[in-house]
Amino acid sequence: MKTKILLISSLLSLFLLNCSSDDSTENPQQEQPVQNEAMYFPPNGSDTWETKSLASLNWHQDKVQDLLSYLELKHSKSFMILQNGKIVMEYYFNGHNSTTSWYWASAGKTLTSTVTGIAEQEGLLNINNKVSQYIGTGWTSAPLAKENLITCKHLLTMTSGLDDGLGDDVSPANLQYKADAGTRWAYHNVYVKLQDVVASASGQTWSQYFNTKLRDKIGMSGSWIQSGDNSVYWSTTRSMARFGLLALNNGNWNGSQIINQLYFQSAVNTSQNINLAYGYLWWLNGKANYQMPQTQFQFNGKLIPNATDDMFCALGKNDQKIYVVPSKKIVVIRMGDAADNVNLALSDFDDVLWQKINAVIN
């Protein structure tokens, strides 16, 4: 009996020793939890913007110069990277500086998309309603039955069916029927009619509504300027970065939901089954194929191979860029002249630029 008691006692001691040993290996992990840094938002009405060093992120300082040399070679005027809202890189080239305004070109389409969503959440419009409900019939030269097929959502997704080969003029005579709405994807300036829809629905000018509901709420500067047939947004690089930060946070600005999160998620995901890489005036990476402006050809593979699959972006003529990468909590801004040839949105510059950004951040 004594022998059995001693054996049981020894086994119990050994069991407790093992438990104690297991606890000692777990405790260091419990004592050093992973810290989730809160997202930073720069204060409105201030030039203050917190920064973060490359070293703190284990990014590669030795690769920075190659990136900057490429940006300068490719006619850039500004370049910024935010990580978790803080500035990690901010550079200006060719006489540009932090107070100089520059045009967004078609990157500003995403501003129109966002404000359309704000107007919808305020009950002023429904994107599934026909455009003519807000601005009247005869806004195109298409037969009335065909015009009435076109909804606000078709303008958001570039599927109006109107002829994209007639230039940027959006007068009725120049908006001609090509296909039924929803059956054809084509990059077209007709999206700008959404600004007329918002103005009519809100009883304000487009600029008034935009400034009150979006620009001023996130501390942006800038203004819409008519340039030929286009309404173009101009701002500083930091104002563009503020909008990118809003997008990174699904329409939330420092705890205030500026735009409905469900709408915003729809905006940055595939919006129709023709061009998988297009949302509501946002371009999407990581899709099986994509279409480009001024062509009906479908390209296989993702939009920007060197960028992460979850990236979505605002792309403007002559390489104005807002890249948003949720998985890395980063926003990248590039403003400037065309890197190579004049282009409407995407160019070879995007992929090479991401190759050089990756060398720094990975």
mmCIF file with all atom_site columns, C-alpha atoms in Angstrom, residues 42-242:
data_model
loop_
_atom_site.group_PDB
_atom_site.id
_atom_site.type_symbol
_atom_site.label_atom_id
_atom_site.label_alt_id
_atom_site.label_comp_id
_atom_site.label_asym_id
_atom_site.label_entity_id
_atom_site.label_seq_id
_atom_site.pdbx_PDB_ins_code
_atom_site.Cartn_x
_atom_site.Cartn_y
_atom_site.Cartn_z
_atom_site.occupancy
_atom_site.B_iso_or_equiv
_atom_site.pdbx_formal_charge
_atom_site.auth_seq_id
_atom_site.auth_comp_id
_atom_site.auth_asym_id
_atom_site.auth_atom_id
_atom_site.pdbx_PDB_model_num
ATOM 1   C CA . PRO A 1 42  ? -5.074  64.260 -38.595 1.00 0.00 ? 42  PRO A CA 1
ATOM 2   C CA . PRO A 1 43  ? -7.066  67.022 -36.890 1.00 0.00 ? 43  PRO A CA 1
ATOM 3   C CA . ASN A 1 44  ? -9.299  69.186 -39.069 1.00 0.00 ? 44  ASN A CA 1
ATOM 4   C CA . GLY A 1 45  ? -8.257  72.799 -39.543 1.00 0.00 ? 45  GLY A CA 1
ATOM 5   C CA . SER A 1 46  ? -4.627  72.094 -38.737 1.00 0.00 ? 46  SER A CA 1
ATOM 6   C CA . ASP A 1 47  ? -1.375  71.365 -40.577 1.00 0.00 ? 47  ASP A CA 1
ATOM 7   C CA . THR A 1 48  ? -0.441  68.870 -37.854 1.00 0.00 ? 48  THR A CA 1
ATOM 8   C CA . TRP A 1 49  ? -0.070  65.303 -39.097 1.00 0.00 ? 49  TRP A CA 1
ATOM 9   C CA . GLU A 1 50  ? 1.769   62.710 -37.055 1.00 0.00 ? 50  GLU A CA 1
ATOM 10  C CA . THR A 1 51  ? 4.553   60.756 -38.693 1.00 0.00 ? 51  THR A CA 1
ATOM 11  C CA . LYS A 1 52  ? 6.029   57.301 -38.314 1.00 0.00 ? 52  LYS A CA 1
ATOM 12  C CA . SER A 1 53  ? 9.572   56.197 -39.165 1.00 0.00 ? 53  SER A CA 1
ATOM 13  C CA . LEU A 1 54  ? 10.450  53.525 -41.684 1.00 0.00 ? 54  LEU A CA 1
ATOM 14  C CA . ALA A 1 55  ? 12.574  51.850 -39.015 1.00 0.00 ? 55  ALA A CA 1
ATOM 15  C CA . SER A 1 56  ? 9.582   51.455 -36.695 1.00 0.00 ? 56  SER A CA 1
ATOM 16  C CA . LEU A 1 57  ? 7.851   49.442 -39.446 1.00 0.00 ? 57  LEU A CA 1
ATOM 17  C CA . ASN A 1 58  ? 10.990  47.505 -40.428 1.00 0.00 ? 58  ASN A CA 1
ATOM 18  C CA . TRP A 1 59  ? 10.757  49.015 -43.901 1.00 0.00 ? 59  TRP A CA 1
ATOM 19  C CA . HIS A 1 60  ? 13.889  49.206 -46.035 1.00 0.00 ? 60  HIS A CA 1
ATOM 20  C CA . GLN A 1 61  ? 15.520  52.623 -45.974 1.00 0.00 ? 61  GLN A CA 1
ATOM 21  C CA . ASP A 1 62  ? 18.143  51.441 -48.474 1.00 0.00 ? 62  ASP A CA 1
ATOM 22  C CA . LYS A 1 63  ? 15.430  50.972 -51.121 1.00 0.00 ? 63  LYS A CA 1
ATOM 23  C CA . VAL A 1 64  ? 13.901  54.437 -50.732 1.00 0.00 ? 64  VAL A CA 1
ATOM 24  C CA . GLN A 1 65  ? 16.247  56.280 -53.068 1.00 0.00 ? 65  GLN A CA 1
ATOM 25  C CA . ASP A 1 66  ? 15.507  53.917 -55.952 1.00 0.00 ? 66  ASP A CA 1
ATOM 26  C CA . LEU A 1 67  ? 11.775  54.609 -55.460 1.00 0.00 ? 67  LEU A CA 1
ATOM 27  C CA . LEU A 1 68  ? 12.281  58.375 -55.285 1.00 0.00 ? 68  LEU A CA 1
ATOM 28  C CA . SER A 1 69  ? 14.553  58.418 -58.331 1.00 0.00 ? 69  SER A CA 1
ATOM 29  C CA . TYR A 1 70  ? 11.928  56.536 -60.315 1.00 0.00 ? 70  TYR A CA 1
ATOM 30  C CA . LEU A 1 71  ? 9.170   58.918 -59.196 1.00 0.00 ? 71  LEU A CA 1
ATOM 31  C CA . GLU A 1 72  ? 11.236  61.935 -60.199 1.00 0.00 ? 72  GLU A CA 1
ATOM 32  C CA . LEU A 1 73  ? 12.212  60.359 -63.520 1.00 0.00 ? 73  LEU A CA 1
ATOM 33  C CA . LYS A 1 74  ? 8.535   59.744 -64.243 1.00 0.00 ? 74  LYS A CA 1
ATOM 34  C CA . HIS A 1 75  ? 7.498   63.403 -63.834 1.00 0.00 ? 75  HIS A CA 1
ATOM 35  C CA . SER A 1 76  ? 5.923   63.085 -60.380 1.00 0.00 ? 76  SER A CA 1
ATOM 36  C CA . LYS A 1 77  ? 5.053   66.161 -58.362 1.00 0.00 ? 77  LYS A CA 1
ATOM 37  C CA . SER A 1 78  ? 4.226   64.507 -55.044 1.00 0.00 ? 78  SER A CA 1
ATOM 38  C CA . PHE A 1 79  ? 4.254   61.134 -53.326 1.00 0.00 ? 79  PHE A CA 1
ATOM 39  C CA . MET A 1 80  ? 2.930   60.060 -49.927 1.00 0.00 ? 80  MET A CA 1
ATOM 40  C CA . ILE A 1 81  ? 2.514   56.853 -47.972 1.00 0.00 ? 81  ILE A CA 1
ATOM 41  C CA . LEU A 1 82  ? 0.315   56.680 -44.881 1.00 0.00 ? 82  LEU A CA 1
ATOM 42  C CA . GLN A 1 83  ? 0.424   53.675 -42.587 1.00 0.00 ? 83  GLN A CA 1
ATOM 43  C CA . ASN A 1 84  ? -2.412  53.430 -40.071 1.00 0.00 ? 84  ASN A CA 1
ATOM 44  C CA . GLY A 1 85  ? -3.101  57.088 -40.830 1.00 0.00 ? 85  GLY A CA 1
ATOM 45  C CA . LYS A 1 86  ? 0.382   58.420 -40.042 1.00 0.00 ? 86  LYS A CA 1
ATOM 46  C CA . ILE A 1 87  ? 2.758   59.778 -42.674 1.00 0.00 ? 87  ILE A CA 1
ATOM 47  C CA . VAL A 1 88  ? 5.718   57.490 -43.328 1.00 0.00 ? 88  VAL A CA 1
ATOM 48  C CA . MET A 1 89  ? 6.872   59.087 -46.584 1.00 0.00 ? 89  MET A CA 1
ATOM 49  C CA . GLU A 1 90  ? 6.086   62.525 -48.035 1.00 0.00 ? 90  GLU A CA 1
ATOM 50  C CA . TYR A 1 91  ? 8.096   63.874 -50.933 1.00 0.00 ? 91  TYR A CA 1
ATOM 51  C CA . TYR A 1 92  ? 7.673   66.682 -53.462 1.00 0.00 ? 92  TYR A CA 1
ATOM 52  C CA . PHE A 1 93  ? 9.397   67.098 -56.798 1.00 0.00 ? 93  PHE A CA 1
ATOM 53  C CA . ASN A 1 94  ? 9.861   69.579 -59.641 1.00 0.00 ? 94  ASN A CA 1
ATOM 54  C CA . GLY A 1 95  ? 8.915   72.728 -57.736 1.00 0.00 ? 95  GLY A CA 1
ATOM 55  C CA . HIS A 1 96  ? 5.748   71.258 -56.195 1.00 0.00 ? 96  HIS A CA 1
ATOM 56  C CA . ASN A 1 97  ? 5.208   71.563 -52.420 1.00 0.00 ? 97  ASN A CA 1
ATOM 57  C CA . SER A 1 98  ? 2.731   70.695 -49.677 1.00 0.00 ? 98  SER A CA 1
ATOM 58  C CA . THR A 1 99  ? 0.614   73.812 -50.316 1.00 0.00 ? 99  THR A CA 1
ATOM 59  C CA . THR A 1 100 ? 0.426   73.486 -54.120 1.00 0.00 ? 100 THR A CA 1
ATOM 60  C CA . SER A 1 101 ? -2.831  72.276 -55.621 1.00 0.00 ? 101 SER A CA 1
ATOM 61  C CA . TRP A 1 102 ? -2.958  69.802 -58.493 1.00 0.00 ? 102 TRP A CA 1
ATOM 62  C CA . TYR A 1 103 ? -5.764  68.153 -60.419 1.00 0.00 ? 103 TYR A CA 1
ATOM 63  C CA . TRP A 1 104 ? -7.193  64.754 -59.505 1.00 0.00 ? 104 TRP A CA 1
ATOM 64  C CA . ALA A 1 105 ? -8.552  64.112 -63.017 1.00 0.00 ? 105 ALA A CA 1
ATOM 65  C CA . SER A 1 106 ? -10.607 60.893 -62.995 1.00 0.00 ? 106 SER A CA 1
ATOM 66  C CA . ALA A 1 107 ? -9.351  59.944 -59.538 1.00 0.00 ? 107 ALA A CA 1
ATOM 67  C CA . GLY A 1 108 ? -11.997 62.480 -58.506 1.00 0.00 ? 108 GLY A CA 1
ATOM 68  C CA . LYS A 1 109 ? -14.720 60.164 -59.829 1.00 0.00 ? 109 LYS A CA 1
ATOM 69  C CA . THR A 1 110 ? -14.476 58.455 -56.434 1.00 0.00 ? 110 THR A CA 1
ATOM 70  C CA . LEU A 1 111 ? -15.483 61.741 -54.777 1.00 0.00 ? 111 LEU A CA 1
ATOM 71  C CA . THR A 1 112 ? -18.649 61.744 -56.888 1.00 0.00 ? 112 THR A CA 1
ATOM 72  C CA . SER A 1 113 ? -19.297 58.117 -55.981 1.00 0.00 ? 113 SER A CA 1
ATOM 73  C CA . THR A 1 114 ? -18.925 58.888 -52.276 1.00 0.00 ? 114 THR A CA 1
ATOM 74  C CA . VAL A 1 115 ? -21.150 61.964 -52.275 1.00 0.00 ? 115 VAL A CA 1
ATOM 75  C CA . THR A 1 116 ? -23.822 60.085 -54.253 1.00 0.00 ? 116 THR A CA 1
ATOM 76  C CA . GLY A 1 117 ? -23.819 57.530 -51.450 1.00 0.00 ? 117 GLY A CA 1
ATOM 77  C CA . ILE A 1 118 ? -24.122 60.270 -48.826 1.00 0.00 ? 118 ILE A CA 1
ATOM 78  C CA . ALA A 1 119 ? -27.128 61.722 -50.659 1.00 0.00 ? 119 ALA A CA 1
ATOM 79  C CA . GLU A 1 120 ? -28.712 58.273 -50.747 1.00 0.00 ? 120 GLU A CA 1
ATOM 80  C CA . GLN A 1 121 ? -28.212 57.696 -47.017 1.00 0.00 ? 121 GLN A CA 1
ATOM 81  C CA . GLU A 1 122 ? -29.894 61.046 -46.375 1.00 0.00 ? 122 GLU A CA 1
ATOM 82  C CA . GLY A 1 123 ? -32.926 59.824 -48.302 1.00 0.00 ? 123 GLY A CA 1
ATOM 83  C CA . LEU A 1 124 ? -32.492 62.326 -51.136 1.00 0.00 ? 124 LEU A CA 1
ATOM 84  C CA . LEU A 1 125 ? -32.121 59.712 -53.862 1.00 0.00 ? 125 LEU A CA 1
ATOM 85  C CA . ASN A 1 126 ? -32.035 56.006 -54.601 1.00 0.00 ? 126 ASN A CA 1
ATOM 86  C CA . ILE A 1 127 ? -29.276 54.770 -56.895 1.00 0.00 ? 127 ILE A CA 1
ATOM 87  C CA . ASN A 1 128 ? -31.635 52.168 -58.344 1.00 0.00 ? 128 ASN A CA 1
ATOM 88  C CA . ASN A 1 129 ? -33.974 54.884 -59.623 1.00 0.00 ? 129 ASN A CA 1
ATOM 89  C CA . LYS A 1 130 ? -33.719 56.136 -63.186 1.00 0.00 ? 130 LYS A CA 1
ATOM 90  C CA . VAL A 1 131 ? -31.629 59.262 -63.761 1.00 0.00 ? 131 VAL A CA 1
ATOM 91  C CA . SER A 1 132 ? -34.532 61.054 -65.456 1.00 0.00 ? 132 SER A CA 1
ATOM 92  C CA . GLN A 1 133 ? -36.484 60.908 -62.184 1.00 0.00 ? 133 GLN A CA 1
ATOM 93  C CA . TYR A 1 134 ? -34.089 63.556 -60.834 1.00 0.00 ? 134 TYR A CA 1
ATOM 94  C CA . ILE A 1 135 ? -33.028 65.628 -63.851 1.00 0.00 ? 135 ILE A CA 1
ATOM 95  C CA . GLY A 1 136 ? -35.967 65.139 -66.203 1.00 0.00 ? 136 GLY A CA 1
ATOM 96  C CA . THR A 1 137 ? -36.251 63.328 -69.513 1.00 0.00 ? 137 THR A CA 1
ATOM 97  C CA . GLY A 1 138 ? -34.340 64.365 -72.611 1.00 0.00 ? 138 GLY A CA 1
ATOM 98  C CA . TRP A 1 139 ? -30.951 64.446 -70.906 1.00 0.00 ? 139 TRP A CA 1
ATOM 99  C CA . THR A 1 140 ? -29.752 62.105 -73.676 1.00 0.00 ? 140 THR A CA 1
ATOM 100 C CA . SER A 1 141 ? -30.665 61.765 -77.330 1.00 0.00 ? 141 SER A CA 1
ATOM 101 C CA . ALA A 1 142 ? -31.516 58.097 -76.823 1.00 0.00 ? 142 ALA A CA 1
ATOM 102 C CA . PRO A 1 143 ? -35.123 56.998 -77.418 1.00 0.00 ? 143 PRO A CA 1
ATOM 103 C CA . LEU A 1 144 ? -37.123 57.722 -74.266 1.00 0.00 ? 144 LEU A CA 1
ATOM 104 C CA . ALA A 1 145 ? -37.677 54.038 -73.515 1.00 0.00 ? 145 ALA A CA 1
ATOM 105 C CA . LYS A 1 146 ? -33.911 53.451 -73.653 1.00 0.00 ? 146 LYS A CA 1
ATOM 106 C CA . GLU A 1 147 ? -33.073 56.594 -71.653 1.00 0.00 ? 147 GLU A CA 1
ATOM 107 C CA . ASN A 1 148 ? -35.451 55.471 -68.930 1.00 0.00 ? 148 ASN A CA 1
ATOM 108 C CA . LEU A 1 149 ? -33.498 52.229 -68.552 1.00 0.00 ? 149 LEU A CA 1
ATOM 109 C CA . ILE A 1 150 ? -30.514 54.201 -67.236 1.00 0.00 ? 150 ILE A CA 1
ATOM 110 C CA . THR A 1 151 ? -30.360 54.337 -63.433 1.00 0.00 ? 151 THR A CA 1
ATOM 111 C CA . CYS A 1 152 ? -27.974 56.218 -61.181 1.00 0.00 ? 152 CYS A CA 1
ATOM 112 C CA . LYS A 1 153 ? -26.298 52.878 -60.480 1.00 0.00 ? 153 LYS A CA 1
ATOM 113 C CA . HIS A 1 154 ? -25.575 52.472 -64.197 1.00 0.00 ? 154 HIS A CA 1
ATOM 114 C CA . LEU A 1 155 ? -23.700 55.797 -64.084 1.00 0.00 ? 155 LEU A CA 1
ATOM 115 C CA . LEU A 1 156 ? -21.792 54.640 -60.986 1.00 0.00 ? 156 LEU A CA 1
ATOM 116 C CA . THR A 1 157 ? -20.744 51.421 -62.710 1.00 0.00 ? 157 THR A CA 1
ATOM 117 C CA . MET A 1 158 ? -20.044 52.761 -66.237 1.00 0.00 ? 158 MET A CA 1
ATOM 118 C CA . THR A 1 159 ? -22.833 50.651 -67.732 1.00 0.00 ? 159 THR A CA 1
ATOM 119 C CA . SER A 1 160 ? -25.138 53.374 -69.097 1.00 0.00 ? 160 SER A CA 1
ATOM 120 C CA . GLY A 1 161 ? -25.068 51.870 -72.603 1.00 0.00 ? 161 GLY A CA 1
ATOM 121 C CA . LEU A 1 162 ? -24.372 55.319 -74.096 1.00 0.00 ? 162 LEU A CA 1
ATOM 122 C CA . ASP A 1 163 ? -21.783 55.697 -76.846 1.00 0.00 ? 163 ASP A CA 1
ATOM 123 C CA . ASP A 1 164 ? -18.340 56.276 -75.302 1.00 0.00 ? 164 ASP A CA 1
ATOM 124 C CA . GLY A 1 165 ? -16.722 57.127 -78.638 1.00 0.00 ? 165 GLY A CA 1
ATOM 125 C CA . LEU A 1 166 ? -18.076 60.670 -78.898 1.00 0.00 ? 166 LEU A CA 1
ATOM 126 C CA . GLY A 1 167 ? -15.816 62.484 -76.437 1.00 0.00 ? 167 GLY A CA 1
ATOM 127 C CA . ASP A 1 168 ? -16.467 64.044 -73.037 1.00 0.00 ? 168 ASP A CA 1
ATOM 128 C CA . ASP A 1 169 ? -19.298 66.402 -74.020 1.00 0.00 ? 169 ASP A CA 1
ATOM 129 C CA . VAL A 1 170 ? -22.372 65.411 -71.977 1.00 0.00 ? 170 VAL A CA 1
ATOM 130 C CA . SER A 1 171 ? -24.925 67.570 -73.773 1.00 0.00 ? 171 SER A CA 1
ATOM 131 C CA . PRO A 1 172 ? -27.992 65.583 -74.864 1.00 0.00 ? 172 PRO A CA 1
ATOM 132 C CA . ALA A 1 173 ? -26.940 65.573 -78.528 1.00 0.00 ? 173 ALA A CA 1
ATOM 133 C CA . ASN A 1 174 ? -23.671 63.873 -77.624 1.00 0.00 ? 174 ASN A CA 1
ATOM 134 C CA . LEU A 1 175 ? -25.186 61.200 -75.366 1.00 0.00 ? 175 LEU A CA 1
ATOM 135 C CA . GLN A 1 176 ? -26.308 58.649 -77.900 1.00 0.00 ? 176 GLN A CA 1
ATOM 136 C CA . TYR A 1 177 ? -27.689 55.152 -77.494 1.00 0.00 ? 177 TYR A CA 1
ATOM 137 C CA . LYS A 1 178 ? -25.274 52.285 -78.084 1.00 0.00 ? 178 LYS A CA 1
ATOM 138 C CA . ALA A 1 179 ? -26.704 49.399 -76.040 1.00 0.00 ? 179 ALA A CA 1
ATOM 139 C CA . ASP A 1 180 ? -29.280 48.823 -73.349 1.00 0.00 ? 180 ASP A CA 1
ATOM 140 C CA . ALA A 1 181 ? -28.169 50.026 -69.916 1.00 0.00 ? 181 ALA A CA 1
ATOM 141 C CA . GLY A 1 182 ? -26.489 47.275 -67.918 1.00 0.00 ? 182 GLY A CA 1
ATOM 142 C CA . THR A 1 183 ? -25.370 45.234 -70.940 1.00 0.00 ? 183 THR A CA 1
ATOM 143 C CA . ARG A 1 184 ? -22.114 47.022 -71.849 1.00 0.00 ? 184 ARG A CA 1
ATOM 144 C CA . TRP A 1 185 ? -19.243 48.446 -69.744 1.00 0.00 ? 185 TRP A CA 1
ATOM 145 C CA . ALA A 1 186 ? -17.581 51.547 -71.189 1.00 0.00 ? 186 ALA A CA 1
ATOM 146 C CA . TYR A 1 187 ? -15.555 54.285 -69.492 1.00 0.00 ? 187 TYR A CA 1
ATOM 147 C CA . HIS A 1 188 ? -17.580 57.429 -70.134 1.00 0.00 ? 188 HIS A CA 1
ATOM 148 C CA . ASN A 1 189 ? -17.737 61.005 -68.831 1.00 0.00 ? 189 ASN A CA 1
ATOM 149 C CA . VAL A 1 190 ? -21.518 60.665 -68.509 1.00 0.00 ? 190 VAL A CA 1
ATOM 150 C CA . TYR A 1 191 ? -20.937 59.678 -64.840 1.00 0.00 ? 191 TYR A CA 1
ATOM 151 C CA . VAL A 1 192 ? -20.730 63.451 -64.176 1.00 0.00 ? 192 VAL A CA 1
ATOM 152 C CA . LYS A 1 193 ? -24.520 63.568 -64.521 1.00 0.00 ? 193 LYS A CA 1
ATOM 153 C CA . LEU A 1 194 ? -24.566 62.150 -60.997 1.00 0.00 ? 194 LEU A CA 1
ATOM 154 C CA . GLN A 1 195 ? -23.461 65.600 -59.836 1.00 0.00 ? 195 GLN A CA 1
ATOM 155 C CA . ASP A 1 196 ? -26.587 67.040 -61.471 1.00 0.00 ? 196 ASP A CA 1
ATOM 156 C CA . VAL A 1 197 ? -28.673 64.345 -59.791 1.00 0.00 ? 197 VAL A CA 1
ATOM 157 C CA . VAL A 1 198 ? -27.264 65.200 -56.343 1.00 0.00 ? 198 VAL A CA 1
ATOM 158 C CA . ALA A 1 199 ? -27.715 68.931 -56.936 1.00 0.00 ? 199 ALA A CA 1
ATOM 159 C CA . SER A 1 200 ? -31.333 68.477 -58.027 1.00 0.00 ? 200 SER A CA 1
ATOM 160 C CA . ALA A 1 201 ? -32.151 66.066 -55.195 1.00 0.00 ? 201 ALA A CA 1
ATOM 161 C CA . SER A 1 202 ? -30.536 68.238 -52.512 1.00 0.00 ? 202 SER A CA 1
ATOM 162 C CA . GLY A 1 203 ? -31.685 71.638 -53.761 1.00 0.00 ? 203 GLY A CA 1
ATOM 163 C CA . GLN A 1 204 ? -28.069 72.861 -53.521 1.00 0.00 ? 204 GLN A CA 1
ATOM 164 C CA . THR A 1 205 ? -25.267 73.310 -56.014 1.00 0.00 ? 205 THR A CA 1
ATOM 165 C CA . TRP A 1 206 ? -22.996 70.297 -56.379 1.00 0.00 ? 206 TRP A CA 1
ATOM 166 C CA . SER A 1 207 ? -20.089 72.181 -54.781 1.00 0.00 ? 207 SER A CA 1
ATOM 167 C CA . GLN A 1 208 ? -22.180 73.339 -51.817 1.00 0.00 ? 208 GLN A CA 1
ATOM 168 C CA . TYR A 1 209 ? -23.401 69.842 -51.069 1.00 0.00 ? 209 TYR A CA 1
ATOM 169 C CA . PHE A 1 210 ? -19.947 68.296 -51.612 1.00 0.00 ? 210 PHE A CA 1
ATOM 170 C CA . ASN A 1 211 ? -18.218 70.830 -49.364 1.00 0.00 ? 211 ASN A CA 1
ATOM 171 C CA . THR A 1 212 ? -20.721 70.485 -46.525 1.00 0.00 ? 212 THR A CA 1
ATOM 172 C CA . LYS A 1 213 ? -21.164 66.723 -46.569 1.00 0.00 ? 213 LYS A CA 1
ATOM 173 C CA . LEU A 1 214 ? -17.660 65.507 -47.389 1.00 0.00 ? 214 LEU A CA 1
ATOM 174 C CA . ARG A 1 215 ? -14.848 68.022 -47.857 1.00 0.00 ? 215 ARG A CA 1
ATOM 175 C CA . ASP A 1 216 ? -15.281 70.015 -44.661 1.00 0.00 ? 216 ASP A CA 1
ATOM 176 C CA . LYS A 1 217 ? -16.080 66.978 -42.516 1.00 0.00 ? 217 LYS A CA 1
ATOM 177 C CA . ILE A 1 218 ? -12.682 65.384 -43.129 1.00 0.00 ? 218 ILE A CA 1
ATOM 178 C CA . GLY A 1 219 ? -10.639 68.585 -43.241 1.00 0.00 ? 219 GLY A CA 1
ATOM 179 C CA . MET A 1 220 ? -9.914  68.592 -46.968 1.00 0.00 ? 220 MET A CA 1
ATOM 180 C CA . SER A 1 221 ? -9.223  71.713 -48.983 1.00 0.00 ? 221 SER A CA 1
ATOM 181 C CA . GLY A 1 222 ? -9.756  72.137 -52.699 1.00 0.00 ? 222 GLY A CA 1
ATOM 182 C CA . SER A 1 223 ? -12.458 72.928 -55.210 1.00 0.00 ? 223 SER A CA 1
ATOM 183 C CA . TRP A 1 224 ? -14.180 71.766 -58.395 1.00 0.00 ? 224 TRP A CA 1
ATOM 184 C CA . ILE A 1 225 ? -13.053 73.583 -61.522 1.00 0.00 ? 225 ILE A CA 1
ATOM 185 C CA . GLN A 1 226 ? -14.706 73.280 -64.920 1.00 0.00 ? 226 GLN A CA 1
ATOM 186 C CA . SER A 1 227 ? -12.146 72.269 -67.529 1.00 0.00 ? 227 SER A CA 1
ATOM 187 C CA . GLY A 1 228 ? -13.690 72.006 -70.969 1.00 0.00 ? 228 GLY A CA 1
ATOM 188 C CA . ASP A 1 229 ? -16.323 69.281 -70.730 1.00 0.00 ? 229 ASP A CA 1
ATOM 189 C CA . ASN A 1 230 ? -15.000 68.015 -67.411 1.00 0.00 ? 230 ASN A CA 1
ATOM 190 C CA . SER A 1 231 ? -15.583 68.989 -63.794 1.00 0.00 ? 231 SER A CA 1
ATOM 191 C CA . VAL A 1 232 ? -12.174 68.450 -62.195 1.00 0.00 ? 232 VAL A CA 1
ATOM 192 C CA . TYR A 1 233 ? -11.209 68.508 -58.522 1.00 0.00 ? 233 TYR A CA 1
ATOM 193 C CA . TRP A 1 234 ? -8.020  70.319 -57.489 1.00 0.00 ? 234 TRP A CA 1
ATOM 194 C CA . SER A 1 235 ? -6.390  70.035 -54.066 1.00 0.00 ? 235 SER A CA 1
ATOM 195 C CA . THR A 1 236 ? -3.161  69.557 -52.185 1.00 0.00 ? 236 THR A CA 1
ATOM 196 C CA . THR A 1 237 ? -1.581  66.138 -51.844 1.00 0.00 ? 237 THR A CA 1
ATOM 197 C CA . ARG A 1 238 ? -2.501  65.978 -48.164 1.00 0.00 ? 238 ARG A CA 1
ATOM 198 C CA . SER A 1 239 ? -6.157  66.613 -48.968 1.00 0.00 ? 239 SER A CA 1
ATOM 199 C CA . MET A 1 240 ? -6.057  63.721 -51.398 1.00 0.00 ? 240 MET A CA 1
ATOM 200 C CA . ALA A 1 241 ? -4.481  61.636 -48.635 1.00 0.00 ? 241 ALA A CA 1
ATOM 201 C CA . ARG A 1 242 ? -7.289  62.571 -46.227 1.00 0.00 ? 242 ARG A CA 1
#
